[in-house]
Short mmCIF file of C-alpha atoms in Angstrom, two decimals:
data_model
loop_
_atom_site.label_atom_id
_atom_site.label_comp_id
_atom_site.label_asym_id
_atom_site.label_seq_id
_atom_site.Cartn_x
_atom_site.Cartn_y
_atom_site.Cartn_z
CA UNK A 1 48.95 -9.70 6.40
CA UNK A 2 50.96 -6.95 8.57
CA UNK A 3 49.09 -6.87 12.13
CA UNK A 4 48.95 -2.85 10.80
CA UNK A 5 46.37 -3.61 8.17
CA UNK A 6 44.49 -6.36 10.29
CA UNK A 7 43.26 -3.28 12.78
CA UNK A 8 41.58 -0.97 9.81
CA UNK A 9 39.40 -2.33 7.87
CA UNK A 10 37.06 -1.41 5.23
CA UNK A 11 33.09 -0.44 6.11
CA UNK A 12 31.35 -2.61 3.45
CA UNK A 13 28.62 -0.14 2.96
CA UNK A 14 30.84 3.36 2.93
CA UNK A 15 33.84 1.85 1.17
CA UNK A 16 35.77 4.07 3.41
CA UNK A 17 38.62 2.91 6.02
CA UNK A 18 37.78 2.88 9.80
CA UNK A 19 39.22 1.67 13.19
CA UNK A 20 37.76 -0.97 15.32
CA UNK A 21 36.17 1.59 17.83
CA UNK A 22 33.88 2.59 15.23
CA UNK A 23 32.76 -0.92 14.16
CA UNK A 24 29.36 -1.22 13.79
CA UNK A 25 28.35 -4.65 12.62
CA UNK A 26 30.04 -7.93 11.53
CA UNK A 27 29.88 -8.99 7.95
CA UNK A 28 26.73 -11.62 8.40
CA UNK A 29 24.73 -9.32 9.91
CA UNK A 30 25.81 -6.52 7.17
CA UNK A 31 24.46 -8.76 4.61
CA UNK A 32 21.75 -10.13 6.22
CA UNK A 33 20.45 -6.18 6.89
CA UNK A 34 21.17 -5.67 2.85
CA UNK A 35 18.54 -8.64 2.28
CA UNK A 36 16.11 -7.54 4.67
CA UNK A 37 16.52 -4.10 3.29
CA UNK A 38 16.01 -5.20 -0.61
CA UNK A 39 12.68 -6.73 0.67
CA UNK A 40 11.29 -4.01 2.43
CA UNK A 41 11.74 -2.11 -0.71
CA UNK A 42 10.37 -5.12 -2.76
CA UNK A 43 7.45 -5.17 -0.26
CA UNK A 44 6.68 -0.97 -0.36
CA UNK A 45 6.78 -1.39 -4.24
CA UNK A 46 4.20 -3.89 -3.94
CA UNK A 47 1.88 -2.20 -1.85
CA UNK A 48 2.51 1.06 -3.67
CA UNK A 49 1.17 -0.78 -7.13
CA UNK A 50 -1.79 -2.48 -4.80
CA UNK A 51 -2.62 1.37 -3.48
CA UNK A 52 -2.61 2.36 -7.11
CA UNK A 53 -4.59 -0.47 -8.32
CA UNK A 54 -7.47 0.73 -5.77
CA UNK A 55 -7.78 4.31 -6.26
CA UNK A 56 -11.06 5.06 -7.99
CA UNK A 57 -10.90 8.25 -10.02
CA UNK A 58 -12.63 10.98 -8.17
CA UNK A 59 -16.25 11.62 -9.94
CA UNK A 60 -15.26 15.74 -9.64
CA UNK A 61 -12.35 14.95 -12.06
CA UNK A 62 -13.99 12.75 -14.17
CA UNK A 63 -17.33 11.46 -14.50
CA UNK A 64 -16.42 7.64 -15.36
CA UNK A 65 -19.70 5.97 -14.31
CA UNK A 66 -23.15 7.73 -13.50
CA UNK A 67 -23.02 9.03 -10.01
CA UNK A 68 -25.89 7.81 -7.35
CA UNK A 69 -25.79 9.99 -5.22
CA UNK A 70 -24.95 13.81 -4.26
CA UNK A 71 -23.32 15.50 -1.62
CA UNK A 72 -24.29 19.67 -0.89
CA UNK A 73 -22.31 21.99 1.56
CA UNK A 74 -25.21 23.64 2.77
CA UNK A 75 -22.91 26.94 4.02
CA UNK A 76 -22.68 27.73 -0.01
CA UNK A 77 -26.38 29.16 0.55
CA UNK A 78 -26.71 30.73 -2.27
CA UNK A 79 -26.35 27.54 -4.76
CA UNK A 80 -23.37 29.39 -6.49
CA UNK A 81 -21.86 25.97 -6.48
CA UNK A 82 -22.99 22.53 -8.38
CA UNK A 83 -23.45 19.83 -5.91
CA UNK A 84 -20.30 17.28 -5.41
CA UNK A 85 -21.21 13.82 -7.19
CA UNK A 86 -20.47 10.74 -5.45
CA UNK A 87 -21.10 6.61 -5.84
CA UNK A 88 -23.18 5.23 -2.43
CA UNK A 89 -20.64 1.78 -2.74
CA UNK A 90 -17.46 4.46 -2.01
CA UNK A 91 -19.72 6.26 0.73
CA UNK A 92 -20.49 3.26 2.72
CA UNK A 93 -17.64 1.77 2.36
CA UNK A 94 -15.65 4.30 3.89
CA UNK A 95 -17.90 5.47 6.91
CA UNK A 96 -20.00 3.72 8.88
CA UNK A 97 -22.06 6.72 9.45
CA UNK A 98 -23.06 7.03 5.41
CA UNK A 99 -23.53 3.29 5.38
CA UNK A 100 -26.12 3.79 8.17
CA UNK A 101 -27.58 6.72 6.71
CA UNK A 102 -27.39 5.13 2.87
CA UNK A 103 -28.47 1.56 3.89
CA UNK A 104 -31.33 2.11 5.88
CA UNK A 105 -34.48 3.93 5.74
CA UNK A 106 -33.14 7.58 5.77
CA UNK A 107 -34.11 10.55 3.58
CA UNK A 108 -31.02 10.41 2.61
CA UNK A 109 -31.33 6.92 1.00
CA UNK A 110 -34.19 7.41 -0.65
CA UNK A 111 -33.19 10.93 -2.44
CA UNK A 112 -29.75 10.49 -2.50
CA UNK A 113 -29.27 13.91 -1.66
CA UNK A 114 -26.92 14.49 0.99
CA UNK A 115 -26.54 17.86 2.84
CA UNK A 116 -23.18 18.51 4.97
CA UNK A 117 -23.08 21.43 7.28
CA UNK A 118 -20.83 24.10 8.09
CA UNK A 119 -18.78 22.90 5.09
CA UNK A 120 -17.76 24.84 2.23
CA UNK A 121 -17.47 23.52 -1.37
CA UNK A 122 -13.98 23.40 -1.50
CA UNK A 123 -13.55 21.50 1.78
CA UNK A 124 -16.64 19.22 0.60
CA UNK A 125 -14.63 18.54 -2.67
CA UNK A 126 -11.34 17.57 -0.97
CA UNK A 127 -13.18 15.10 1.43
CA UNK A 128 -14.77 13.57 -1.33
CA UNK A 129 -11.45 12.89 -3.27
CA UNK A 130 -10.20 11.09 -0.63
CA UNK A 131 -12.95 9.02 -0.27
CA UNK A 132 -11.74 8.09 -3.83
CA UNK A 133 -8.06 8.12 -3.77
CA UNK A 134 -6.41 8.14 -0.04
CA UNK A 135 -4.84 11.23 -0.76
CA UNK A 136 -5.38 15.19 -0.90
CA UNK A 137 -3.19 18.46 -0.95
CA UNK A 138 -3.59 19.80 2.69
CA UNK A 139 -3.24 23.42 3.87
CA UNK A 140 -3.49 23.90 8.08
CA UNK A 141 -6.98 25.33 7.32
CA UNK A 142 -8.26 22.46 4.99
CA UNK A 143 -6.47 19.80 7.95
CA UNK A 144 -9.08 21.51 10.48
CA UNK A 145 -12.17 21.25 8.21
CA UNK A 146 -11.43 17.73 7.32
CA UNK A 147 -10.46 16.31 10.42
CA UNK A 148 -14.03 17.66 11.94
CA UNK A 149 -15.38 16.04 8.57
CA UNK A 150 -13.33 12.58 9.48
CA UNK A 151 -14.96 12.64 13.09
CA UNK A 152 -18.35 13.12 11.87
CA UNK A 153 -18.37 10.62 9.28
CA UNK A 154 -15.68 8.27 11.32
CA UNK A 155 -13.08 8.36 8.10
CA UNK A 156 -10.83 6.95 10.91
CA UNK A 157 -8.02 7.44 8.16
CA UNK A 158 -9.04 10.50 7.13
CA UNK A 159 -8.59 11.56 10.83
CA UNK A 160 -5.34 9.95 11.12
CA UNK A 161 -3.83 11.49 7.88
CA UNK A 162 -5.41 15.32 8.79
CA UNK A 163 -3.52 14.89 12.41
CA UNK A 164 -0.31 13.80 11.59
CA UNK A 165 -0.28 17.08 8.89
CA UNK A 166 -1.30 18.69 12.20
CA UNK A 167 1.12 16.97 14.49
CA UNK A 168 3.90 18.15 12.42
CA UNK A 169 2.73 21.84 12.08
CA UNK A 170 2.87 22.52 16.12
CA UNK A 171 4.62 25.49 17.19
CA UNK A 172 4.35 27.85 20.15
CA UNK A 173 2.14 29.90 17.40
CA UNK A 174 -0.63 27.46 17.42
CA UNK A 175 -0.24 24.58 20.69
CA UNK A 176 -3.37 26.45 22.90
CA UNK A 177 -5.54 26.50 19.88
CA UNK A 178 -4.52 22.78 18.68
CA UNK A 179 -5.21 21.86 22.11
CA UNK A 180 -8.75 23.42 22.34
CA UNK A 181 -8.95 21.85 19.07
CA UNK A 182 -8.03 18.31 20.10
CA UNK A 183 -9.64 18.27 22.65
CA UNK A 184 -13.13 19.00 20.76
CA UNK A 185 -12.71 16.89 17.95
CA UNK A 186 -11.03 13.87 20.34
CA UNK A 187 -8.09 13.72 18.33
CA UNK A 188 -5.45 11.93 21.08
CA UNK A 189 -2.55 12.73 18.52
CA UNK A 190 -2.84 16.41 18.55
CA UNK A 191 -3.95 16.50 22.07
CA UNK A 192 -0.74 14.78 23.33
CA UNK A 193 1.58 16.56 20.71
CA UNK A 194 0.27 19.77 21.71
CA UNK A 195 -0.06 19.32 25.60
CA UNK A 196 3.85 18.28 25.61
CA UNK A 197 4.96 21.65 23.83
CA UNK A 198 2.28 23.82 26.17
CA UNK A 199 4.29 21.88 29.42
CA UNK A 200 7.64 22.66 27.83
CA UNK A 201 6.91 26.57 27.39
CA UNK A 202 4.39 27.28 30.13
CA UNK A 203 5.54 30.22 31.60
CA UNK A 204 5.50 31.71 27.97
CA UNK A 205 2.53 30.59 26.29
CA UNK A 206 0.15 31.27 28.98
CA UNK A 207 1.39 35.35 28.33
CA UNK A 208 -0.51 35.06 24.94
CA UNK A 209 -3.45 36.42 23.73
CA UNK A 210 -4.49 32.59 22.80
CA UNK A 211 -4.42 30.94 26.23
CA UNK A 212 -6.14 33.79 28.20
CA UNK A 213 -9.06 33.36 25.53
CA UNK A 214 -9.11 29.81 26.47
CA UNK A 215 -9.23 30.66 30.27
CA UNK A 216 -12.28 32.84 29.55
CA UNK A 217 -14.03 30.82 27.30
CA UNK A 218 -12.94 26.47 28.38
CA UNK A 219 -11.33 27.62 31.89
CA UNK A 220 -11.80 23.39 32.38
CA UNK A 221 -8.83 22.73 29.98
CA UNK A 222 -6.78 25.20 31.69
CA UNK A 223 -7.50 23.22 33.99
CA UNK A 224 -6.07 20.21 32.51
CA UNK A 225 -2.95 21.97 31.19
CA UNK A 226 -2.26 22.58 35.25
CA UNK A 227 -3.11 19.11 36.18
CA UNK A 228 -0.37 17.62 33.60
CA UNK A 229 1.73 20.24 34.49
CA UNK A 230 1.75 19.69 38.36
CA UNK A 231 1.53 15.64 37.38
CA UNK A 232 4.81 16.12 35.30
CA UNK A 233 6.86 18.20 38.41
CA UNK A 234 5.71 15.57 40.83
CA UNK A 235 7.32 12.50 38.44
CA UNK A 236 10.32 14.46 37.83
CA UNK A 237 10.77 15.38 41.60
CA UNK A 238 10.70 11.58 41.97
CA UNK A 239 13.39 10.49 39.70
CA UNK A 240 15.94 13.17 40.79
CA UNK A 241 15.14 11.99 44.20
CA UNK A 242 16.18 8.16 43.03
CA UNK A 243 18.68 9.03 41.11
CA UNK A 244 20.18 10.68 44.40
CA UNK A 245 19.28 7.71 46.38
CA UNK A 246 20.72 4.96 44.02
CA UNK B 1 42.91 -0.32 26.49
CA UNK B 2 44.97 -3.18 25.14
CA UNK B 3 46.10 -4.16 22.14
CA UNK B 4 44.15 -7.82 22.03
CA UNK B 5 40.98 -5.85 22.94
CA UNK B 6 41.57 -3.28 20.29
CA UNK B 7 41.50 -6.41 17.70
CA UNK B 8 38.34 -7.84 18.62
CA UNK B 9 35.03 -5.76 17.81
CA UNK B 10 31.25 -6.24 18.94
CA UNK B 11 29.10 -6.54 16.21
CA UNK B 12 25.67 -3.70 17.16
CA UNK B 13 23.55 -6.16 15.57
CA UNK B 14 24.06 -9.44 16.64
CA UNK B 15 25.59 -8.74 19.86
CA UNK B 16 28.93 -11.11 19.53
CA UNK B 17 32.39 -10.53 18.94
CA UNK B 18 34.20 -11.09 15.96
CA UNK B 19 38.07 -9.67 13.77
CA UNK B 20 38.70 -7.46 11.79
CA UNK B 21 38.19 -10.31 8.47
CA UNK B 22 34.53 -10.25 9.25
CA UNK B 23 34.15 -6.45 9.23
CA UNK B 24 31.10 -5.43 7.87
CA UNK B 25 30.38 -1.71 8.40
CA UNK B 26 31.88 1.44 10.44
CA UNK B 27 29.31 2.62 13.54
CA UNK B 28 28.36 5.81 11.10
CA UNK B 29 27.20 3.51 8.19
CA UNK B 30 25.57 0.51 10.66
CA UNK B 31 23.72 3.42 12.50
CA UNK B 32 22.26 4.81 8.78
CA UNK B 33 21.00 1.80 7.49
CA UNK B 34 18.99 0.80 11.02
CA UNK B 35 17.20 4.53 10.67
CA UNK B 36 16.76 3.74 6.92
CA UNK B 37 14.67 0.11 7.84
CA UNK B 38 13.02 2.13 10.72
CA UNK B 39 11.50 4.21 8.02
CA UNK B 40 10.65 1.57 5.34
CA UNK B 41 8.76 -0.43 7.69
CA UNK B 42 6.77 2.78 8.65
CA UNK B 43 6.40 3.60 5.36
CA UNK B 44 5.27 -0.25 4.91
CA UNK B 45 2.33 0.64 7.91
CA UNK B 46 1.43 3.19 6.14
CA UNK B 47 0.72 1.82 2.81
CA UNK B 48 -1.16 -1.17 4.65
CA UNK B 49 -3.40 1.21 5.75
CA UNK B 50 -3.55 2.77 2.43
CA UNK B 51 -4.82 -0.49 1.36
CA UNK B 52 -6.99 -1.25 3.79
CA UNK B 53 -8.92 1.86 3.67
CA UNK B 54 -9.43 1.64 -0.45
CA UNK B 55 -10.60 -1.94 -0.34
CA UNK B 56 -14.10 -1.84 -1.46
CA UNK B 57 -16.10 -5.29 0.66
CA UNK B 58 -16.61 -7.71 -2.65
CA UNK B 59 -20.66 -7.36 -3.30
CA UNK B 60 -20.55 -11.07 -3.09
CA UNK B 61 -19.86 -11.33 0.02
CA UNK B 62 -22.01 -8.56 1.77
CA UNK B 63 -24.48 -6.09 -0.04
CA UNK B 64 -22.91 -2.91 1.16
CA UNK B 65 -25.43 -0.84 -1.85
CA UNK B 66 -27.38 -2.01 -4.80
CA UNK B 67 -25.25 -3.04 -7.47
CA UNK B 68 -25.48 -1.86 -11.23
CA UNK B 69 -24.56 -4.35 -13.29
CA UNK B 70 -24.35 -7.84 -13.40
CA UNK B 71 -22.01 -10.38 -14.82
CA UNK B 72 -23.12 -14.06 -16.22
CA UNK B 73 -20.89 -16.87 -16.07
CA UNK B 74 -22.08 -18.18 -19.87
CA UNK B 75 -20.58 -21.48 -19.33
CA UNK B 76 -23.05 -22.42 -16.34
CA UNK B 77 -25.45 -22.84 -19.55
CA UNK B 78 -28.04 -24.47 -16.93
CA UNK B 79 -28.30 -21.05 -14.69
CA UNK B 80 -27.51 -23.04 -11.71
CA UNK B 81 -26.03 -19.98 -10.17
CA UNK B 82 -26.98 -16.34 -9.39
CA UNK B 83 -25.25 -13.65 -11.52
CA UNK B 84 -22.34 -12.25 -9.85
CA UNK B 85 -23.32 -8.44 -8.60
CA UNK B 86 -21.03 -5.59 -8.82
CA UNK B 87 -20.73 -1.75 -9.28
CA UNK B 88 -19.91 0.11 -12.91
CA UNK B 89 -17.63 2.46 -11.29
CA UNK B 90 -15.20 -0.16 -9.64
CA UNK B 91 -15.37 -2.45 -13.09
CA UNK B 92 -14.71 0.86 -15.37
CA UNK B 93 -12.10 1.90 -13.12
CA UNK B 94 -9.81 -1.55 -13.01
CA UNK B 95 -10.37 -2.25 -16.64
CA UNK B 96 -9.91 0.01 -20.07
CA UNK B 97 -12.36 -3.00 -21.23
CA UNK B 98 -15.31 -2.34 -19.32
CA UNK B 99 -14.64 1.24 -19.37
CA UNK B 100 -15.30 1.05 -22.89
CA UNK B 101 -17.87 -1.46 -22.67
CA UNK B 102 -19.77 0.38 -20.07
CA UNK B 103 -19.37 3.50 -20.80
CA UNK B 104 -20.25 3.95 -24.39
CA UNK B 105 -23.37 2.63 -26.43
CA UNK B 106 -23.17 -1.13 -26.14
CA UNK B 107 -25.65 -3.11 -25.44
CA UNK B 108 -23.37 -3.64 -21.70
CA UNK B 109 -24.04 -0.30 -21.03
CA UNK B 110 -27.71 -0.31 -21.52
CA UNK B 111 -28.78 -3.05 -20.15
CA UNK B 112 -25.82 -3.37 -16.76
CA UNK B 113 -25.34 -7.70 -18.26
CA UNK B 114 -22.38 -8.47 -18.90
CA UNK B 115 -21.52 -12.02 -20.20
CA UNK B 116 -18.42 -13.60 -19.65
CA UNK B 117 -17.31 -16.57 -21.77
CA UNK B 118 -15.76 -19.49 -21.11
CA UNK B 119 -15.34 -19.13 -17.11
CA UNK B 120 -17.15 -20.85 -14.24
CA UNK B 121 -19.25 -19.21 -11.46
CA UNK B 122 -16.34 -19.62 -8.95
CA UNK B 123 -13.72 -18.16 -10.84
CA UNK B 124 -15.74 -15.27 -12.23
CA UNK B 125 -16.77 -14.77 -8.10
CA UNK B 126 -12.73 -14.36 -7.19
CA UNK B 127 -12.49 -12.37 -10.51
CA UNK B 128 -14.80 -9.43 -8.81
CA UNK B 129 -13.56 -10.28 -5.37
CA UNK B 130 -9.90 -9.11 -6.76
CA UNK B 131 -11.73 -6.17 -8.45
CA UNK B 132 -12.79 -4.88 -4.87
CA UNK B 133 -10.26 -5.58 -2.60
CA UNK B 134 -6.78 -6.44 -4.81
CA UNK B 135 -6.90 -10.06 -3.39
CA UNK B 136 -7.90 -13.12 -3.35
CA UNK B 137 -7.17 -16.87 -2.80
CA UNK B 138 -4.77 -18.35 -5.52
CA UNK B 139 -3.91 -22.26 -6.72
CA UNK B 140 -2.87 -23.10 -9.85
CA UNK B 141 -5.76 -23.75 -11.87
CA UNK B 142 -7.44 -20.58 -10.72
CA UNK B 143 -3.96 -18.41 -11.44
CA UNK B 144 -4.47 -19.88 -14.96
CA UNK B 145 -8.25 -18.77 -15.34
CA UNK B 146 -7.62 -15.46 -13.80
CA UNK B 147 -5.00 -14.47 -16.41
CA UNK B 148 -6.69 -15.66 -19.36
CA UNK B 149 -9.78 -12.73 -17.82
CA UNK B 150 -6.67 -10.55 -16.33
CA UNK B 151 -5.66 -10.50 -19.87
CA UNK B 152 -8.84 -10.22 -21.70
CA UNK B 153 -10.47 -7.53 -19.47
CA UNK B 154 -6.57 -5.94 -19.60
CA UNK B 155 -6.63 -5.50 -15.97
CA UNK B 156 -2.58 -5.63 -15.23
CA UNK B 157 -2.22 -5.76 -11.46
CA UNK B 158 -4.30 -9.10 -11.52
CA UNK B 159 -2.16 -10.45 -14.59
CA UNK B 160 0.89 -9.85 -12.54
CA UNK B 161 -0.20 -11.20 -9.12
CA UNK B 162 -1.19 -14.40 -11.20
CA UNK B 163 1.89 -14.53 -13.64
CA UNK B 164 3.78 -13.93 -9.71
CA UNK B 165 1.93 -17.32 -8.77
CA UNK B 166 2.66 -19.45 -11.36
CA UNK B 167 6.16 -18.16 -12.03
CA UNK B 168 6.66 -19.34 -8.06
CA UNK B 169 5.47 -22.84 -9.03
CA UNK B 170 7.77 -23.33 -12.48
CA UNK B 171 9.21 -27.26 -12.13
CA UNK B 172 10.03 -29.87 -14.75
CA UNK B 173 6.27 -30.57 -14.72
CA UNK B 174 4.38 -28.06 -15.83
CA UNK B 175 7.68 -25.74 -17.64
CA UNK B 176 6.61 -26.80 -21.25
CA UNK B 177 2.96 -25.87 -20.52
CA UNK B 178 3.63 -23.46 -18.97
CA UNK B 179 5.54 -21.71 -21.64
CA UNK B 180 3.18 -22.44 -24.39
CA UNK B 181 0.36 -20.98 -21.97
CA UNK B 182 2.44 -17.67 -21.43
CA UNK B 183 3.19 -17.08 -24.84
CA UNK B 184 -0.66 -17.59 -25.49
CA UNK B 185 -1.76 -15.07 -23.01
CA UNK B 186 1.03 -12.72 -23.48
CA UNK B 187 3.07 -13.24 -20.52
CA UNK B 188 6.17 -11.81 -20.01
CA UNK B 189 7.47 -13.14 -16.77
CA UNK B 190 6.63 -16.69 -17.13
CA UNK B 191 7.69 -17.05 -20.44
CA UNK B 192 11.04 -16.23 -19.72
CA UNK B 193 11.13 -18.10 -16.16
CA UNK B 194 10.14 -21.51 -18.23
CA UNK B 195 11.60 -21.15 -20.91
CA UNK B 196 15.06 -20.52 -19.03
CA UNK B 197 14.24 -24.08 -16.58
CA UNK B 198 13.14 -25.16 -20.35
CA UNK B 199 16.79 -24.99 -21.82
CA UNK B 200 18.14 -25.92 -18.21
CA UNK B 201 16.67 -29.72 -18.47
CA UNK B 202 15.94 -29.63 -22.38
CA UNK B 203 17.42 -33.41 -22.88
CA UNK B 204 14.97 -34.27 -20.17
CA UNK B 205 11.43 -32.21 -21.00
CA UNK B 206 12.06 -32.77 -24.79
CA UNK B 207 11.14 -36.99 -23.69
CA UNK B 208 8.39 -35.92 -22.06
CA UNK B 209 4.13 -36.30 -23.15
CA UNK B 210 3.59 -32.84 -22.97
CA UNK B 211 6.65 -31.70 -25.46
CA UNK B 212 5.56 -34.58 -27.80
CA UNK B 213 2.10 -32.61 -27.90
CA UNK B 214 3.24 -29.41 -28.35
CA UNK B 215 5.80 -30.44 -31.57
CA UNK B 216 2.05 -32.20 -32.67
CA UNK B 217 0.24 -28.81 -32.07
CA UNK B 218 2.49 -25.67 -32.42
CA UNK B 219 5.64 -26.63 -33.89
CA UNK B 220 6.36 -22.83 -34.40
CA UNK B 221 6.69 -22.95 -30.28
CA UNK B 222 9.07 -25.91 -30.37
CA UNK B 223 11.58 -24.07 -32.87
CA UNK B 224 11.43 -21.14 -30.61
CA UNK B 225 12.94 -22.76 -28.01
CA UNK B 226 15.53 -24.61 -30.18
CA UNK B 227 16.36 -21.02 -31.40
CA UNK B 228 16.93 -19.92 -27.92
CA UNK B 229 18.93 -23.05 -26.92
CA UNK B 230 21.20 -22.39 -30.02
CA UNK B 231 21.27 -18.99 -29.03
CA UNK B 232 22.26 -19.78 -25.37
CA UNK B 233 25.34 -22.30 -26.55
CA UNK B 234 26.81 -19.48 -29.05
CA UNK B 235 26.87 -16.91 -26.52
CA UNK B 236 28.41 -19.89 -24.04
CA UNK B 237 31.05 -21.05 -26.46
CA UNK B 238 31.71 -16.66 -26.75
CA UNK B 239 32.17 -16.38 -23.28
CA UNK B 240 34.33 -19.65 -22.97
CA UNK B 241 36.52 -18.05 -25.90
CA UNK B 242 36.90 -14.75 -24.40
CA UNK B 243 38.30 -16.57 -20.90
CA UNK B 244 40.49 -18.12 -22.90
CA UNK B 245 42.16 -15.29 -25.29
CA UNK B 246 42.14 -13.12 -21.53
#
């Protein structure tokens, strides 16, 4: 071998020729990635067959076994709408607050009528198929309505999936009104996404319509937005500061 | 930088140096594949959760709300033990079997007994428990009862988690039965995997008890696997001759 072709060699992965600054790993480890690789996929094939497996079909799409009980938005007033059919065992499983209201000695138990407030049918029908399934189409306006619905009922992963479709939706359109929002419905996620992006554009955002609102109507997490704001000057005034002294 | 030191590379992965003959991938490609196992594993989390939050608890274990049906272990003859409870719209949804059974006009459906033949309390108990939660604890004699009901009730994701069980256990001891049990019950994966360890030792197993007994009961079995060993030694004797005309 010419001591040419001993500096290039050939990345295993890209088939393509490269020089030894841009090595990235030694054969062993190259393979033993491509193993641990091949069983992560193994593994999230798995789990994807197990997730399948335990989906129940939703009772609005098909009625495969005699409901027990029925859930009613009580904002459709005028009974336009039939109520949403539902099996206690999925309930209480899901939320400890319907397995309190379902087990014990509650109205609710006994008729197995259950009313849900300031909820609209749609809404009411998405909640219930993921009760069933893990999984629903979200819109920014249906990730509102079921997050509040997640907190009330603790569908802790309900909650989780509603803030991450949040999380990812933040934009200078919407951070003061996510924050309000977190803040109410305790959702840390949100609150932290949305605080981060209020800090990095205050001198903006608090020109809009949106954040004077706030100071009129929750002046106590304006507040807080000047708190994190100061708190976040004060650390970086302290690193530059090292940074000079080191 | 000098020419020795342009020779000798530092693997990202495992930290230590090695030439240019154990190369295994450029920086770009090294740099790809760790984002690409960053987002398996969080797609891994995610399914977990998945699972976690569509496990049902196992109405055996706590008695979340009243069960609907019940099913009878009908070889505990002496009714030593309790009939296992459990809900029509988790049994309907796992199984086209009790869907049909349950949902149309059999006496099942009327009544919410269901008897099971030929299986003891215990195993009928992890039978629901995998019904409600996708697991439960395996050895071999209960990976062979579960099939035979995985099969029956033609609930898949249990066949294959047992048929995964057994297949992991294939040795010279238990191939022959093995393979006479899978083509019984209609399985797939651990026909093949004994019959292959079958043809692998065949001048052992065919001395053994258990291969004496099967020529004695199914014969038909026995010339299946002298069909495939014949079939294995043309296509060897083909491959031998090709090598040699190349």
């Amino acid at each position: 071998m010419s001591p040419e072709s001993e500096e290039m060699m050939w990345c295993h992965s890209c088939r393509e020729e490269y020089d030894a600054l841009d090595a990235g790993t030694c054969k062993e480890c190259y393979e033993e990635a491509s193993e641990t690789e091949e069983e992560l996929k193994r593994e999230i094939e798995d789990l994807k067959s197990k997730v399948h497996f335990l989906r129940l079909s939703s009772p609005i799409e098909s009625d495969l076994s005699p409901s027990d009980v029925s859930l009613h938005a009580s904002s459709d007033r005028k009974g336009v709408y039939p109520p949403v059919p539902a099996h206690k065992i999925v309930l209480m499983s899901r939320s400890p607050v319907f397995r309190a209201m379902l087990g014990g000695e509650m109205e609710e138990s006994r008729s197995g009528v259950i009313k849900i407030e300031d909820v609209s049918y749609n809404v009411l029908c998405s909640f219930v198929q993921y009760m069933y399934t893990a999984d629903t189409l979200l819109n920014e306006q249906l990730a509102c309505e079921l997050l509040i619905l997640a907190e009330k009922y603790q569908v802790k992963h309900l909650k989780f999936f509603c803030e991450r479709f949040m999380t990812s939706r933040i934009s200078n359109d919407n951070a003061v009104t996510n924050f309000a929002f977190a803040h109410r419905y305790n959702s840390k996620n949100l609150l932290e996404s949305s605080l981060a992006l209020i800090l990095d554009n205050i001198s903006t955002l608090t020109q809009r319509e949106d954040y004077k609102d706030l100071v009129e109507k929750d002046p106590r997490l304006v507040v807080e937005i000047y708190e994190a704001y100061l708190s976040r000057q004060v650390n970086t005034a302290a690193s530059v500061k090292e940074l000079q002294n080191v």
